[in-house]
XYZ file of C-alpha atoms in Angstrom:
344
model
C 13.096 -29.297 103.582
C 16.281 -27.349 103.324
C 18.403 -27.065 100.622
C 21.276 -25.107 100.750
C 19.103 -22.501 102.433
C 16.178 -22.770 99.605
C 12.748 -24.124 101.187
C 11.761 -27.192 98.902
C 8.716 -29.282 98.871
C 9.864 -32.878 99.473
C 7.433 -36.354 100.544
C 8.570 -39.438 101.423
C 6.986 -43.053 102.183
C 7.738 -41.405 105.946
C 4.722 -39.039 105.120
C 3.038 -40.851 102.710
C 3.072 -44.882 103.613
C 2.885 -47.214 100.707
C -0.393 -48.374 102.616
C -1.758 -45.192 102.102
C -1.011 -44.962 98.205
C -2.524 -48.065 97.963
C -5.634 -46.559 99.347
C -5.630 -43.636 97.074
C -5.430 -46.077 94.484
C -7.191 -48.906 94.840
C -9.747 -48.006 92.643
C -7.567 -47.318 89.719
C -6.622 -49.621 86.538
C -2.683 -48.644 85.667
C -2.428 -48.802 82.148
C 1.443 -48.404 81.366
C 1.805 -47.664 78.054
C 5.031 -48.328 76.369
C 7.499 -51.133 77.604
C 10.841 -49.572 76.860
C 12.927 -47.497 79.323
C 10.691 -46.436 82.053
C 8.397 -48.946 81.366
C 9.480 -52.170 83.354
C 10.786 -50.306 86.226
C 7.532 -48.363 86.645
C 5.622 -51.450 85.323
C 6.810 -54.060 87.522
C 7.503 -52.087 90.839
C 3.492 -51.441 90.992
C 2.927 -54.380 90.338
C 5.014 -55.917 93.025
C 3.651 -53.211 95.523
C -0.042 -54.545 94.690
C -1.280 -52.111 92.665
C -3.708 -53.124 89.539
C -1.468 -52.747 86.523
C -1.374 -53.843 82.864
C 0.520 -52.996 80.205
C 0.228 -51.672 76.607
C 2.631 -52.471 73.857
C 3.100 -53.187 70.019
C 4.050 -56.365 68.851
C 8.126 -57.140 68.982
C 11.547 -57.303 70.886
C 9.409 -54.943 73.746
C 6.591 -56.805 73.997
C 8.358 -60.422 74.346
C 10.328 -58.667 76.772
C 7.068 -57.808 78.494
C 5.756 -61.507 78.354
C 9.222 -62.581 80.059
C 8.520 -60.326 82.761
C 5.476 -61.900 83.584
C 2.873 -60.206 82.028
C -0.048 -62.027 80.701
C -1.175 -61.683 76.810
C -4.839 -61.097 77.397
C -5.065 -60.522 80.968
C -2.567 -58.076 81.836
C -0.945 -56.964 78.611
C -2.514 -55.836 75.363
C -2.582 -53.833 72.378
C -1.506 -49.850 73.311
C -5.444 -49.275 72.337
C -6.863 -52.156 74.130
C -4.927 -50.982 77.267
C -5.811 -47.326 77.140
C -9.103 -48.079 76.481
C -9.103 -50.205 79.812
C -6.781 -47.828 81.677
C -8.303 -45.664 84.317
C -4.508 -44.058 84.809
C -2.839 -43.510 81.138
C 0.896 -43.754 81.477
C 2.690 -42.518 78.461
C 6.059 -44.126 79.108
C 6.662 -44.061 74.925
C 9.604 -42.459 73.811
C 8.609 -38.610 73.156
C 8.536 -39.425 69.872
C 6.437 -42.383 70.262
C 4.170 -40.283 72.206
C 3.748 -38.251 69.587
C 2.863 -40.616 66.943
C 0.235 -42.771 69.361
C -1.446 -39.357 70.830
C -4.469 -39.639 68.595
C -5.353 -43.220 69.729
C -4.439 -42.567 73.569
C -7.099 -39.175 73.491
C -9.774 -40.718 71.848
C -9.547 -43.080 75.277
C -8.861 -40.109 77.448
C -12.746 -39.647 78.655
C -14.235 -37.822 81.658
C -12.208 -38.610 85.221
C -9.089 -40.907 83.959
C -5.967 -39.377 84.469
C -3.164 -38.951 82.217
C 0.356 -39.522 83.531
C 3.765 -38.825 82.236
C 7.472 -39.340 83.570
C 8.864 -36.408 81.385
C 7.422 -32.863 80.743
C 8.364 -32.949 76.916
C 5.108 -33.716 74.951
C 3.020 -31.507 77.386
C 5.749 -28.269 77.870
C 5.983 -28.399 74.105
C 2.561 -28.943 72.912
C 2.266 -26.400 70.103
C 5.595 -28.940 68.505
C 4.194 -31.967 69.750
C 0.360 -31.415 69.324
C -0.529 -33.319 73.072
C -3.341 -31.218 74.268
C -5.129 -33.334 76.604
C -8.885 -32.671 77.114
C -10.035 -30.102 80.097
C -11.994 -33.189 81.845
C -8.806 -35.518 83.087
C -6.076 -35.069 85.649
C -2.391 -34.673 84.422
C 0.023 -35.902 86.594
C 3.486 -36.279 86.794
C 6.742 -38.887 88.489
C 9.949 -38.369 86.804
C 12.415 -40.940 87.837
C 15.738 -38.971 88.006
C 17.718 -42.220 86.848
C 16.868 -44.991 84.316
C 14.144 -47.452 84.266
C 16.476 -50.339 84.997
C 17.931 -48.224 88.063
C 14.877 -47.571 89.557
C 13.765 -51.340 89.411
C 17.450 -52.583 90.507
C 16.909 -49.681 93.385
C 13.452 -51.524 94.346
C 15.252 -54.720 94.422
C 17.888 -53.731 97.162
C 15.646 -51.851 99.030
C 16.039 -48.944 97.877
C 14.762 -46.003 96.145
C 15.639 -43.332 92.989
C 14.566 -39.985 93.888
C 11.772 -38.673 91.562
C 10.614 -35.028 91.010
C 6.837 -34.786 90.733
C 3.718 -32.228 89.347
C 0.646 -31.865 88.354
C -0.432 -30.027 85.075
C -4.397 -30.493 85.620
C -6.765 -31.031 88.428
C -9.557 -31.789 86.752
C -10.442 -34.148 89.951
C -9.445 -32.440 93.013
C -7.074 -34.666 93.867
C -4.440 -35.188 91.399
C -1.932 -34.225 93.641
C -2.557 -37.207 96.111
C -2.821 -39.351 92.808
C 0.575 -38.052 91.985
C 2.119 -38.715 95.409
C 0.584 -42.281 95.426
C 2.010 -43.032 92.143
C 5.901 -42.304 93.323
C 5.631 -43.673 96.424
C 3.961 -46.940 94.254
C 7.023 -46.971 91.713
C 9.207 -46.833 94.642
C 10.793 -43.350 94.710
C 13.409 -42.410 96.993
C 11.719 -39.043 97.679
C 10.010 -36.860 95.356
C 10.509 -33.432 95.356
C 7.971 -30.701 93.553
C 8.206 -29.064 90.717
C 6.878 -28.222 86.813
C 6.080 -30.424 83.639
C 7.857 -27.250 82.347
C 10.650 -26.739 84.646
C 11.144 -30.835 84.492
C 11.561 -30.858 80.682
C 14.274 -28.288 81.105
C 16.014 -29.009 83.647
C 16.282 -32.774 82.093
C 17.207 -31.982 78.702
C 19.496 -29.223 80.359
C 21.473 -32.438 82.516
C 21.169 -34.967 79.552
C 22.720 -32.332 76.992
C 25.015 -31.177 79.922
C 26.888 -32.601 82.655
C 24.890 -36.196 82.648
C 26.179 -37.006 79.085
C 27.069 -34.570 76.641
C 29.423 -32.482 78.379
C 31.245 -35.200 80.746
C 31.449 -37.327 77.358
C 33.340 -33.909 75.601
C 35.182 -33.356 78.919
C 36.468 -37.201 78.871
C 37.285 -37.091 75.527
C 39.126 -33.385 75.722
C 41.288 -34.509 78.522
C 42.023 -38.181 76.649
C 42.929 -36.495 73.617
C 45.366 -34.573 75.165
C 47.198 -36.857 77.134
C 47.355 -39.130 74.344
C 48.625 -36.169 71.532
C 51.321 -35.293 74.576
C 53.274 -39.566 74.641
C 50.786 -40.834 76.805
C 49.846 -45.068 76.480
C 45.845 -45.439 76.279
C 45.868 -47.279 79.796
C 46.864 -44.428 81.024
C 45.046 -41.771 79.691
C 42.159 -44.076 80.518
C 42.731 -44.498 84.371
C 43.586 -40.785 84.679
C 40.527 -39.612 83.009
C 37.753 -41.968 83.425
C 38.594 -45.223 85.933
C 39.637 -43.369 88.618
C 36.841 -41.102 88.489
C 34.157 -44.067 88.251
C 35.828 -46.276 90.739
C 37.600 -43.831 93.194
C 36.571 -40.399 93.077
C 33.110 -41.238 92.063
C 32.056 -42.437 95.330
C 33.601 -40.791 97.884
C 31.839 -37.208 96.482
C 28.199 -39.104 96.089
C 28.741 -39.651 99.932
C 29.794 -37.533 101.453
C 30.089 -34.357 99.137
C 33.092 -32.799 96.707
C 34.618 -31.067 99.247
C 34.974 -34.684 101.565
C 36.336 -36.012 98.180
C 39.130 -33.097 98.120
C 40.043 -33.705 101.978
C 40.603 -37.278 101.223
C 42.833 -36.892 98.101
C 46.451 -35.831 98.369
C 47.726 -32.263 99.160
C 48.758 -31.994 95.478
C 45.512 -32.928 94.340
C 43.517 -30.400 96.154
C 45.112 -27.522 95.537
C 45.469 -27.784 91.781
C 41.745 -29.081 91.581
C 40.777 -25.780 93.797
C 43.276 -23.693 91.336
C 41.584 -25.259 88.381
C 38.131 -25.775 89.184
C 36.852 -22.027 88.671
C 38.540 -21.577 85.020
C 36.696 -24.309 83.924
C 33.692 -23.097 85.333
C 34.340 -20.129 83.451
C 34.753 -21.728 80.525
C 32.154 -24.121 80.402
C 29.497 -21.523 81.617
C 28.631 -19.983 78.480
C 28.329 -22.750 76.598
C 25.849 -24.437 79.602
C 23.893 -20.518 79.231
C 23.612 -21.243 75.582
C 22.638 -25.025 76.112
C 19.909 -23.916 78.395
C 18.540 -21.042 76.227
C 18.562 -23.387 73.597
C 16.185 -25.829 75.589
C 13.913 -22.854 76.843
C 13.355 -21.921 73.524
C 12.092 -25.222 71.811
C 14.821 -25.809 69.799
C 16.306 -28.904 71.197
C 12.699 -30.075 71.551
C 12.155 -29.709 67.695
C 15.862 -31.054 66.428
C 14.825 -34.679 68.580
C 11.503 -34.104 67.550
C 12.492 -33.419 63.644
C 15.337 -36.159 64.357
C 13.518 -38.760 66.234
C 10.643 -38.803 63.214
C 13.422 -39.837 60.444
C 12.390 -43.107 58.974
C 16.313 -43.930 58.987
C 16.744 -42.459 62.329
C 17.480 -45.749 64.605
C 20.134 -46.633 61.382
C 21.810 -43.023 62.053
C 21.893 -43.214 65.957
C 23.391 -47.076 66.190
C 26.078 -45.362 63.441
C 26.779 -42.668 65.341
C 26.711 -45.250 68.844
C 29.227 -46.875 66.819
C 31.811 -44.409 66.248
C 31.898 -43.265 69.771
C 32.275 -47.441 70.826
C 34.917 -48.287 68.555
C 37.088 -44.951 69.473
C 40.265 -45.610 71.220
C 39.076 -43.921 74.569
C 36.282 -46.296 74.957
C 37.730 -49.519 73.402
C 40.808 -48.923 75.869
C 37.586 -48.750 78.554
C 36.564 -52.472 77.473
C 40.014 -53.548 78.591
C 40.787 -51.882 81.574
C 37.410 -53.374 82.870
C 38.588 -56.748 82.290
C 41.514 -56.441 84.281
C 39.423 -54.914 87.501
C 39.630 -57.786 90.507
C 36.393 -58.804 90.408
C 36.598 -59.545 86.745
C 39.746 -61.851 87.144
């Protein structure tokens, strides 16, 4: 298909029907391993599309969830060693850092033919950090949702599907590749487009640092922080920097494209935002070239990796969570969304 004028691989349930993923795998015992983010979404849309899946998960808040969901102590949810030891298909769906830690326990089950699947690049782009070496002997596959968990399963729900970028690592098999294609159109996947477990990990720790959350957060909170230091009220340095965006702008540019957005905005509007928009390109440019070198080399990979093992990490993160949800910007955000319509 063409993007822009760049050839890309791209398969949908057009050219590869759910009938014929069932096929592929009908043989196969799903053994999702982890029941956090990905997990459910991934979990339970197999499940509802017929394919054989259980579930592996420690005891707690995760695994109660799991029971809620419908899956069946004993029969279709177990230990994460009971499951992998069942599992023809090994999904690690763990955190990175959980990945890390259960590794030992999910090779030791990781025999001759099964196939080892991931939804993120990270423990297998960074192996000499992470230590995941998987044996010569197994396919490694890959789906990566480009959304949450919970999105791709509300997707599902409507009818719909989340795009999903896929590869394969190994083919120890021969046919990893139609595993891997089975496998997105089984979770549901809007279309899946190819690419690397290398080029995955950074391109998504690239977006997540970057323009998905760590810029747009600093953006939002540069502009509020200036409209505030300058006499304006909260309400509206909100609206101006983040409602309108969400509920007005938002939408119009994830139809139809920015430049649609621009044509349907006032005069005023579009030629300051085509003034404006290249000096902040050339400002934030260097600091996205540094971001991404930063991700190419490891780095980021070892600071989550070096962060994520801290026995007081969760205690550090919900502080941190905290801070940014009691700030003005966002606490402002709490009660402009009560007073939207369909909240009144």
């Amino acid at each position: 298909m063409n993007f822009g004028g760049v050839i890309e691989t791209v398969v949908t349930s057009k050219e590869f029907s759910l009938e014929k993923a069932q096929e592929v795998l009908k043989d196969e015992v799903i053994a999702v391993i982890g029941y956090g983010i990905q997990g459910p979404g991934q979990a339970c849309n197999l499940r509802d599309n017929g394919f054989n899946v259980i579930v592996g998960q420690r005891p707690g808040k995760t695994y109660e969830k799991a029971v809620a969901d419908g899956w069946v102590p004993g029969e279709t949810l177990f230990s994460i060693e009971e499951a992998a030891e069942k599992g023809t298909i090994l999904c690690m769906l763990l955190s990175d850092a959980g990945q890390i830690q259960v590794w030992p326990t999910i090779k030791k089950h990781l025999t001759a033919g099964k196939t080892l699947y991931y939804s993120h690049g990270f423990a297998i782009t960074w192996s000499d950090r992470t230590g995941v070496v998987p044996p010569e002997d197994v396919d490694v596959i890959m789906v990566a949702p480009k959304g949450s968990g919970t999105s791709l399963r509300t997707m599902f729900r409507e009818g719909r599907g989340l795009n999903c970028s896929y590869a394969v690592y190994q083919d120890a098999s021969g046919k990893a590749e139609e595993k891997t294609l089975a496998f997105g159109i089984g979770i549901g996947a809007g279309y899946l487009f190819k690419t690397t477990f290398q080029r995955e990990a950074i391109s998504d720790l690239t977006g997540e640092r970057g323009s998905l959350m760590g810029a747009i957060q600093g953006l939002f909170l540069a502009q509020y922080e200036v409209l505030r230091e300058n006499g304006h009220s909260p309400s509206e340095a909100f609206n101006e920097t983040i409602e309108e965006l969400t509920q007005s702008l938002g939408p119009l540019f994830s139809e139809k494209g920015m430049d649609w957005m621009y044509a349907n905005c006032s005069t005023t509007a579009q030629r300051g935002a085509l003034d404006w928009y290249p000096k902040f390109r050339d400002a934030i440019k260097p600091v996205m070239q540094e971001l991404y070198e930063s991700v190419k080399s490891g780095e980021e990979a070892q600071i989550s990796i070096d962060k994520n093992s801290q026995s007081d990490y969760r205690e550090q993160l919900n502080e941190e969570l905290r801070v940014m949800r009691e700030s003005e910007m966002w606490q402002t955000g709490v009660t402009v969304r009560k007073l939207r319509p369909e909240n009144n």
